[in-house]
mmCIF file of C-alpha atoms in Angstrom:
data_model
loop_
_atom_site.group_PDB
_atom_site.id
_atom_site.type_symbol
_atom_site.label_atom_id
_atom_site.label_comp_id
_atom_site.label_asym_id
_atom_site.label_seq_id
_atom_site.Cartn_x
_atom_site.Cartn_y
_atom_site.Cartn_z
ATOM 1 C CA MET S 1 67.454 109.338 69.824
ATOM 2 C CA ASN S 2 67.691 110.016 65.578
ATOM 3 C CA PHE S 3 65.012 108.020 63.070
ATOM 4 C CA ALA S 4 66.259 110.536 60.485
ATOM 5 C CA ASP S 5 68.725 107.627 59.469
ATOM 6 C CA GLY S 6 68.009 104.018 58.703
ATOM 7 C CA GLU S 7 64.536 102.023 58.427
ATOM 8 C CA PHE S 8 63.224 99.884 61.113
ATOM 9 C CA GLU S 9 60.563 97.261 62.061
ATOM 10 C CA LEU S 10 57.954 96.447 64.550
ATOM 11 C CA LYS S 11 59.120 92.458 65.599
ATOM 12 C CA GLU S 12 56.902 90.446 67.225
ATOM 13 C CA ILE S 13 59.438 88.734 69.787
ATOM 14 C CA GLN S 14 55.939 86.659 71.733
ATOM 15 C CA LYS S 15 52.193 85.738 71.352
ATOM 16 C CA LEU S 16 50.720 85.732 74.528
ATOM 17 C CA GLU S 17 47.906 82.737 74.907
ATOM 18 C CA GLY S 18 45.655 82.215 77.858
ATOM 19 C CA HIS S 19 42.524 84.768 77.984
ATOM 20 C CA THR S 20 39.749 83.168 76.871
ATOM 21 C CA ASP S 21 37.732 86.682 75.748
ATOM 22 C CA ARG S 22 38.672 89.806 74.152
ATOM 23 C CA VAL S 23 41.814 91.506 75.841
ATOM 24 C CA TRP S 24 41.036 94.803 76.611
ATOM 25 C CA SER S 25 44.381 96.469 78.166
ATOM 26 C CA VAL S 26 48.018 95.951 79.424
ATOM 27 C CA ALA S 27 50.091 97.786 81.969
ATOM 28 C CA TRP S 28 54.002 96.947 82.326
ATOM 29 C CA LYS S 29 54.811 97.141 86.329
ATOM 30 C CA PRO S 30 56.934 100.090 86.676
ATOM 31 C CA ALA S 31 60.991 99.481 86.862
ATOM 32 C CA THR S 32 60.853 96.371 85.252
ATOM 33 C CA GLY S 33 62.717 95.563 82.413
ATOM 34 C CA ILE S 34 65.601 97.703 83.460
ATOM 35 C CA ASN S 35 69.022 97.105 85.420
ATOM 36 C CA GLY S 36 68.510 93.189 85.016
ATOM 37 C CA VAL S 37 64.953 93.517 86.439
ATOM 38 C CA PRO S 38 62.733 90.813 84.926
ATOM 39 C CA ALA S 39 59.992 92.916 82.915
ATOM 40 C CA VAL S 40 56.799 92.549 84.442
ATOM 41 C CA PHE S 41 53.025 93.066 82.847
ATOM 42 C CA ALA S 42 49.536 92.556 84.001
ATOM 43 C CA SER S 43 46.546 92.243 81.210
ATOM 44 C CA CYS S 44 42.385 92.365 82.047
ATOM 45 C CA SER S 45 40.294 90.508 80.051
ATOM 46 C CA GLY S 46 36.219 90.076 78.951
ATOM 47 C CA ASP S 47 37.127 86.457 80.760
ATOM 48 C CA LYS S 48 36.787 88.661 84.252
ATOM 49 C CA THR S 49 40.782 87.857 85.006
ATOM 50 C CA VAL S 50 43.838 90.125 85.337
ATOM 51 C CA ARG S 51 46.675 87.591 84.313
ATOM 52 C CA ILE S 52 50.336 88.734 84.980
ATOM 53 C CA TRP S 53 52.971 88.215 83.206
ATOM 54 C CA GLU S 54 56.388 88.158 84.128
ATOM 55 C CA GLN S 55 59.988 87.883 81.713
ATOM 56 C CA ASP S 56 62.347 84.711 82.736
ATOM 57 C CA SER S 57 65.983 84.977 82.053
ATOM 58 C CA THR S 58 65.858 84.078 78.314
ATOM 59 C CA GLY S 59 63.431 86.963 77.454
ATOM 60 C CA SER S 60 60.075 85.085 77.050
ATOM 61 C CA PHE S 61 57.186 86.059 78.694
ATOM 62 C CA HIS S 62 54.905 83.309 81.099
ATOM 63 C CA CYS S 63 52.232 83.347 83.300
ATOM 64 C CA GLN S 64 52.692 84.047 86.787
ATOM 65 C CA ALA S 65 49.557 84.675 87.992
ATOM 66 C CA VAL S 66 45.668 84.589 87.543
ATOM 67 C CA LEU S 67 43.545 87.068 89.078
ATOM 68 C CA ASP S 68 40.323 85.813 88.790
ATOM 69 C CA GLU S 69 36.513 84.954 91.581
ATOM 70 C CA THR S 70 36.867 89.250 91.943
ATOM 71 C CA HIS S 71 35.395 90.711 88.952
ATOM 72 C CA THR S 72 31.990 89.195 88.383
ATOM 73 C CA ARG S 73 32.034 91.117 84.626
ATOM 74 C CA THR S 74 34.509 92.599 81.857
ATOM 75 C CA VAL S 75 37.635 93.946 83.832
ATOM 76 C CA ARG S 76 38.365 96.612 81.226
ATOM 77 C CA SER S 77 41.014 98.571 82.911
ATOM 78 C CA CYS S 78 44.572 97.424 84.712
ATOM 79 C CA ALA S 79 47.015 100.176 86.263
ATOM 80 C CA TRP S 80 49.960 99.418 88.508
ATOM 81 C CA SER S 81 50.793 101.979 91.490
ATOM 82 C CA PRO S 82 54.108 104.135 90.841
ATOM 83 C CA THR S 83 56.007 101.926 92.806
ATOM 84 C CA GLY S 84 54.288 98.492 91.775
ATOM 85 C CA LYS S 85 53.387 97.206 94.972
ATOM 86 C CA PHE S 86 49.847 97.467 93.924
ATOM 87 C CA LEU S 87 48.154 96.645 90.752
ATOM 88 C CA ALA S 88 44.074 98.719 90.471
ATOM 89 C CA THR S 89 41.140 96.095 88.682
ATOM 90 C CA ALA S 90 37.957 98.660 87.129
ATOM 91 C CA SER S 91 35.505 96.277 85.782
ATOM 92 C CA PHE S 92 31.911 96.435 84.104
ATOM 93 C CA ASP S 93 30.958 94.558 87.136
ATOM 94 C CA ALA S 94 30.632 99.003 88.955
ATOM 95 C CA THR S 95 33.821 97.770 91.104
ATOM 96 C CA THR S 96 37.011 98.779 91.418
ATOM 97 C CA ALA S 97 39.515 96.047 92.770
ATOM 98 C CA VAL S 98 42.990 97.039 94.450
ATOM 99 C CA TRP S 99 45.249 94.021 94.903
ATOM 100 C CA GLU S 100 48.391 94.213 96.576
ATOM 101 C CA ASN S 101 51.868 92.293 95.311
ATOM 102 C CA VAL S 102 53.461 90.512 97.968
ATOM 103 C CA GLY S 103 56.200 88.481 96.338
ATOM 104 C CA VAL S 104 54.603 86.215 93.470
ATOM 105 C CA ASP S 105 51.388 86.514 95.601
ATOM 106 C CA PHE S 106 48.414 88.881 95.159
ATOM 107 C CA GLU S 107 45.079 89.276 97.482
ATOM 108 C CA CYS S 108 42.399 91.822 96.732
ATOM 109 C CA VAL S 109 43.073 94.187 99.657
ATOM 110 C CA SER S 110 40.405 96.298 99.054
ATOM 111 C CA THR S 111 37.599 97.158 96.171
ATOM 112 C CA LEU S 112 35.943 100.298 95.671
ATOM 113 C CA GLU S 113 32.364 101.033 95.515
ATOM 114 C CA GLY S 114 29.905 103.615 94.111
ATOM 115 C CA HIS S 115 29.410 103.799 90.462
ATOM 116 C CA ASP S 116 25.906 103.182 88.831
ATOM 117 C CA ASN S 117 27.530 100.805 86.543
ATOM 118 C CA GLU S 118 30.387 99.429 84.512
ATOM 119 C CA VAL S 119 33.772 100.960 85.415
ATOM 120 C CA LYS S 120 35.770 101.804 82.351
ATOM 121 C CA SER S 121 39.046 103.532 83.329
ATOM 122 C CA VAL S 122 41.484 103.688 86.322
ATOM 123 C CA SER S 123 44.588 105.820 86.587
ATOM 124 C CA TRP S 124 47.036 106.965 89.507
ATOM 125 C CA ASN S 125 48.645 109.366 90.100
ATOM 126 C CA LYS S 126 52.654 109.966 90.820
ATOM 127 C CA GLU S 127 52.535 109.995 94.066
ATOM 128 C CA GLY S 128 50.471 106.709 94.412
ATOM 129 C CA SER S 129 48.536 108.821 96.868
ATOM 130 C CA LEU S 130 44.945 109.279 94.774
ATOM 131 C CA LEU S 131 43.244 106.624 92.565
ATOM 132 C CA ALA S 132 40.356 108.141 90.170
ATOM 133 C CA THR S 133 38.214 106.050 87.997
ATOM 134 C CA CYS S 134 35.294 106.916 85.638
ATOM 135 C CA GLY S 135 32.618 104.685 83.903
ATOM 136 C CA ARG S 136 29.624 104.641 81.907
ATOM 137 C CA ASP S 137 27.526 106.810 84.583
ATOM 138 C CA LYS S 138 29.149 109.737 83.345
ATOM 139 C CA SER S 139 31.053 110.781 85.904
ATOM 140 C CA VAL S 140 35.292 110.814 87.260
ATOM 141 C CA TRP S 141 35.999 109.457 91.090
ATOM 142 C CA ILE S 142 38.937 110.683 92.806
ATOM 143 C CA TRP S 143 39.547 108.606 95.685
ATOM 144 C CA GLU S 144 42.276 108.816 98.456
ATOM 145 C CA VAL S 145 44.753 106.400 99.273
ATOM 146 C CA LEU S 146 44.612 106.015 103.410
ATOM 147 C CA PRO S 147 47.036 103.572 105.479
ATOM 148 C CA GLY S 148 45.611 100.695 106.188
ATOM 149 C CA ASN S 149 44.595 100.170 102.521
ATOM 150 C CA GLU S 150 41.638 102.125 102.737
ATOM 151 C CA PHE S 151 40.550 104.119 100.243
ATOM 152 C CA ASP S 152 38.354 107.547 100.462
ATOM 153 C CA CYS S 153 36.368 108.930 97.795
ATOM 154 C CA VAL S 154 37.291 113.240 98.367
ATOM 155 C CA SER S 155 35.427 114.057 94.786
ATOM 156 C CA VAL S 156 32.856 113.175 92.347
ATOM 157 C CA LEU S 157 33.166 114.872 89.089
ATOM 158 C CA GLN S 158 29.736 115.208 86.928
ATOM 159 C CA GLY S 159 31.202 117.456 84.056
ATOM 160 C CA HIS S 160 30.787 114.589 81.236
ATOM 161 C CA THR S 161 27.255 114.290 79.346
ATOM 162 C CA GLN S 162 28.275 111.126 77.510
ATOM 163 C CA ASP S 163 30.175 107.646 79.107
ATOM 164 C CA VAL S 164 33.661 108.628 80.259
ATOM 165 C CA LYS S 165 35.944 106.112 78.640
ATOM 166 C CA MET S 166 39.345 107.018 80.417
ATOM 167 C CA VAL S 167 41.084 108.671 82.659
ATOM 168 C CA GLN S 168 44.805 109.621 83.196
ATOM 169 C CA TRP S 169 46.740 111.703 85.540
ATOM 170 C CA ASN S 170 49.693 113.952 84.091
ATOM 171 C CA PRO S 171 53.103 112.456 84.708
ATOM 172 C CA SER S 172 54.225 115.037 86.352
ATOM 173 C CA MET S 173 51.769 117.492 88.270
ATOM 174 C CA ASP S 174 48.551 116.167 89.681
ATOM 175 C CA ALA S 175 46.224 117.784 87.413
ATOM 176 C CA LEU S 176 43.576 114.866 85.685
ATOM 177 C CA PHE S 177 42.176 114.468 82.642
ATOM 178 C CA SER S 178 39.047 112.254 81.420
ATOM 179 C CA CYS S 179 38.039 111.442 78.010
ATOM 180 C CA SER S 180 34.817 111.166 77.220
ATOM 181 C CA TYR S 181 31.856 110.126 74.362
ATOM 182 C CA ASP S 182 30.579 112.995 74.379
ATOM 183 C CA ASN S 183 33.302 113.969 72.314
ATOM 184 C CA THR S 184 35.373 115.903 74.859
ATOM 185 C CA ILE S 185 38.903 115.788 76.740
ATOM 186 C CA LYS S 186 38.588 117.637 80.502
ATOM 187 C CA VAL S 187 40.942 118.776 82.402
ATOM 188 C CA TRP S 188 40.780 118.774 86.455
ATOM 189 C CA VAL S 189 42.974 120.183 89.240
ATOM 190 C CA GLU S 190 42.395 120.583 92.491
ATOM 191 C CA ASP S 191 41.534 124.140 94.022
ATOM 192 C CA GLY S 192 43.679 124.835 96.575
ATOM 193 C CA ASP S 193 41.841 126.881 98.911
ATOM 194 C CA SER S 194 38.954 124.207 99.206
ATOM 195 C CA ASP S 195 40.135 121.007 98.110
ATOM 196 C CA ASP S 196 37.723 120.619 95.878
ATOM 197 C CA TRP S 197 38.098 119.219 92.166
ATOM 198 C CA HIS S 198 37.483 121.521 89.033
ATOM 199 C CA CYS S 199 37.195 121.722 85.254
ATOM 200 C CA ILE S 200 40.252 123.892 84.436
ATOM 201 C CA GLN S 201 39.555 123.263 80.229
ATOM 202 C CA THR S 202 37.145 121.619 77.983
ATOM 203 C CA LEU S 203 39.723 120.316 74.769
ATOM 204 C CA GLY S 204 36.865 120.073 71.976
ATOM 205 C CA GLU S 205 38.920 117.701 69.824
ATOM 206 C CA SER S 206 39.941 113.989 70.569
ATOM 207 C CA ASN S 207 41.403 110.633 68.784
ATOM 208 C CA SER S 208 39.010 108.744 68.526
ATOM 209 C CA ASP S 209 36.324 107.911 65.579
ATOM 210 C CA ASP S 210 37.439 110.778 63.505
ATOM 211 C CA LEU S 211 40.476 108.166 62.380
ATOM 212 C CA THR S 212 42.538 111.234 64.108
ATOM 213 C CA ILE S 213 45.376 112.129 66.898
ATOM 214 C CA LYS S 214 45.850 115.001 68.212
ATOM 215 C CA ILE S 215 48.489 115.968 69.885
ATOM 216 C CA TRP S 216 48.541 119.379 72.824
ATOM 217 C CA SER S 217 51.114 121.561 74.314
ATOM 218 C CA ASP S 218 51.682 122.956 77.559
ATOM 219 C CA ILE S 219 52.035 126.821 75.834
ATOM 220 C CA ASP S 220 53.066 128.141 79.626
ATOM 221 C CA LYS S 221 54.713 125.504 82.092
ATOM 222 C CA SER S 222 55.148 128.477 84.494
ATOM 223 C CA GLN S 223 51.709 128.946 84.270
ATOM 224 C CA ASP S 224 49.574 128.676 87.271
ATOM 225 C CA TRP S 225 47.077 125.666 86.511
ATOM 226 C CA HIS S 226 44.655 126.369 89.041
ATOM 227 C CA LYS S 227 44.142 129.409 87.494
ATOM 228 C CA ASN S 228 44.742 128.905 83.479
ATOM 229 C CA ALA S 229 43.684 127.010 80.767
ATOM 230 C CA PRO S 230 47.327 125.775 79.582
ATOM 231 C CA TRP S 231 46.624 123.156 76.798
ATOM 232 C CA LYS S 232 46.740 124.540 73.220
ATOM 233 C CA HIS S 233 46.004 121.740 70.044
ATOM 234 C CA VAL S 234 49.375 122.450 67.941
ATOM 235 C CA CYS S 235 49.565 119.109 65.468
ATOM 236 C CA THR S 236 47.217 116.404 63.998
ATOM 237 C CA LEU S 237 47.524 113.016 62.667
ATOM 238 C CA SER S 238 45.223 111.708 59.954
ATOM 239 C CA GLY S 239 45.093 109.799 57.271
ATOM 240 C CA TYR S 240 47.502 106.380 58.514
ATOM 241 C CA HIS S 241 44.586 104.071 60.692
ATOM 242 C CA ASP S 242 41.318 103.662 58.243
ATOM 243 C CA ARG S 243 39.622 102.672 61.143
ATOM 244 C CA THR S 244 38.590 103.787 64.942
ATOM 245 C CA ILE S 245 42.034 104.653 66.866
ATOM 246 C CA PHE S 246 41.563 103.491 70.328
ATOM 247 C CA SER S 247 45.122 103.724 71.983
ATOM 248 C CA ILE S 248 48.104 105.764 71.623
ATOM 249 C CA HIS S 249 50.880 106.088 74.164
ATOM 250 C CA TRP S 250 54.679 108.115 74.440
ATOM 251 C CA SER S 251 57.456 105.985 74.924
ATOM 252 C CA ARG S 252 60.276 107.471 76.846
ATOM 253 C CA GLU S 253 62.017 108.296 73.867
ATOM 254 C CA GLY S 254 59.213 110.082 72.431
ATOM 255 C CA ILE S 255 58.036 107.464 69.616
ATOM 256 C CA ILE S 256 53.965 107.416 69.824
ATOM 257 C CA ALA S 257 52.388 104.013 69.271
ATOM 258 C CA SER S 258 48.890 104.262 68.500
ATOM 259 C CA GLY S 259 46.544 100.635 68.119
ATOM 260 C CA ALA S 260 43.036 100.751 65.780
ATOM 261 C CA ALA S 261 40.383 98.768 64.807
ATOM 262 C CA ASP S 262 41.956 98.470 61.613
ATOM 263 C CA ASN S 263 44.414 95.425 63.129
ATOM 264 C CA ALA S 264 47.646 97.979 62.423
ATOM 265 C CA ILE S 265 49.753 98.921 64.928
ATOM 266 C CA CYS S 266 51.472 102.563 63.512
ATOM 267 C CA LEU S 267 54.617 104.174 65.171
ATOM 268 C CA PHE S 268 55.384 108.150 64.920
ATOM 269 C CA VAL S 269 58.593 110.399 65.720
ATOM 270 C CA GLU S 270 58.618 114.042 65.876
ATOM 271 C CA ASN S 271 60.230 115.528 62.954
ATOM 272 C CA ASN S 272 62.760 118.105 63.091
ATOM 273 C CA ASP S 273 62.732 118.854 59.726
ATOM 274 C CA ASN S 274 59.886 121.484 60.384
ATOM 275 C CA GLU S 275 59.558 122.741 63.546
ATOM 276 C CA VAL S 276 58.328 126.936 62.566
ATOM 277 C CA ASP S 277 54.969 126.371 63.381
ATOM 278 C CA GLY S 278 55.386 124.459 66.053
ATOM 279 C CA PRO S 279 56.142 120.089 66.505
ATOM 280 C CA THR S 280 55.376 118.208 63.902
ATOM 281 C CA TYR S 281 55.002 114.217 63.685
ATOM 282 C CA LYS S 282 55.974 111.623 60.733
ATOM 283 C CA LEU S 283 55.199 107.801 60.425
ATOM 284 C CA LEU S 284 58.066 105.705 61.135
ATOM 285 C CA LEU S 285 56.226 102.657 60.579
ATOM 286 C CA LYS S 286 53.103 100.923 60.139
ATOM 287 C CA LYS S 287 52.356 97.117 61.449
ATOM 288 C CA GLU S 288 49.559 96.317 58.984
ATOM 289 C CA LYS S 289 47.825 92.756 60.216
ATOM 290 C CA ALA S 290 49.776 93.225 64.149
ATOM 291 C CA HIS S 291 46.439 91.510 65.862
ATOM 292 C CA GLU S 292 43.887 89.266 63.836
ATOM 293 C CA MET S 293 41.284 91.629 65.106
ATOM 294 C CA ASP S 294 40.866 94.995 66.401
ATOM 295 C CA VAL S 295 44.182 96.671 68.772
ATOM 296 C CA ASN S 296 42.662 97.987 72.151
ATOM 297 C CA CYS S 297 45.757 99.032 74.112
ATOM 298 C CA VAL S 298 49.440 99.507 72.971
ATOM 299 C CA GLN S 299 51.964 100.619 76.126
ATOM 300 C CA TRP S 300 55.720 101.148 75.567
ATOM 301 C CA ASN S 301 57.815 99.694 78.350
ATOM 302 C CA SER S 302 60.357 101.904 80.060
ATOM 303 C CA GLY S 303 63.089 99.760 80.460
ATOM 304 C CA ASP S 304 66.420 98.988 78.796
ATOM 305 C CA ARG S 305 65.201 97.390 75.455
ATOM 306 C CA ARG S 306 62.042 98.831 72.964
ATOM 307 C CA LEU S 307 59.475 96.799 74.090
ATOM 308 C CA LEU S 308 55.964 97.540 72.830
ATOM 309 C CA ALA S 309 53.024 95.614 74.367
ATOM 310 C CA SER S 310 49.323 95.817 72.675
ATOM 311 C CA ALA S 311 45.887 93.737 73.544
ATOM 312 C CA SER S 312 43.494 92.796 71.156
ATOM 313 C CA ASP S 313 39.983 91.907 70.533
ATOM 314 C CA ASP S 314 41.536 88.344 69.005
ATOM 315 C CA GLY S 315 42.252 87.127 72.499
ATOM 316 C CA THR S 316 45.518 87.828 72.559
ATOM 317 C CA VAL S 317 48.621 90.076 73.911
ATOM 318 C CA LYS S 318 51.641 90.573 71.972
ATOM 319 C CA ILE S 319 54.955 91.544 72.658
ATOM 320 C CA TRP S 320 57.401 94.046 70.339
ATOM 321 C CA GLU S 321 60.393 95.545 70.010
ATOM 322 C CA LEU S 322 61.737 98.213 67.427
ATOM 323 C CA VAL S 323 64.443 97.040 65.414
ATOM 324 C CA ARG S 324 66.659 98.561 62.837
ATOM 325 C CA LEU S 325 65.765 96.207 59.648
ATOM 326 C CA SER S 326 69.531 94.967 59.697
ATOM 327 C CA GLY S 327 68.457 92.928 62.648
ATOM 328 C CA GLN S 328 70.182 95.753 64.639
ATOM 329 C CA LYS S 329 68.653 96.838 68.121
ATOM 330 C CA LEU S 330 68.173 100.200 68.285
#
């Protein structure tokens, strides 16, 4: 899509209230919001609960379920399995819960224990066969999904020297990225010969307290990831947020959303005018005062509309739509 002509706005569609503490994370359920299937997403909070929100026929979102009485402290992260059948939730109570979604009901079918203290992030791989968790104990755990809702820890990765704040699987292959307060991102892959996981690359720059967003590129997609370090820094976005950046997310159309402690959301698109030295990005828009407090998470829906969900310290979730200023949808 060409964003060169015309101007755009991030239009607030709905403000969702219900959580009684800051909202840490949101996650859209896969394959919803497309082909007539109502959009569904989960939100998690310092109030120890997870809320499931579903869009009705009018386009409004309503709370469909509240998952409580399982976690005893803040729920920091939530992630759907690729099929949407399971939802994993990571908590400061040192556990990760796995919920099975049957119809409108959710049942906690497994509780993963092992971290010494707060679990800060959870992520499924593209097949839904592996689950990764990380936490304050500086470790990353990889769990194998077994029949009967069983989970087996196949590796504990100890490469970071500070809290590990986030884990994320590569969307096309089994490579795991972990981001830590030690100011590094590590890339982990499985050794095909021994089934052990090891770090193939450490990226020394990340988007965080330095108020920048770093873009990295897989410089040679033909490389053997098990033996090489393929990621190269190609672009830095700076000067757009004036407080810590907490969240970034790429839409299926290549729009980067960022949320930060300045209460703002920024959108960036690739600048096609100059690719001599590699890709560059330009600001599409900045939504000042998107929330009344820190924006902790931004997540694009992959469905028919350009919907963005944001979660904040102000205890709310907001749904936004990217539209032309004329009001015409993209």
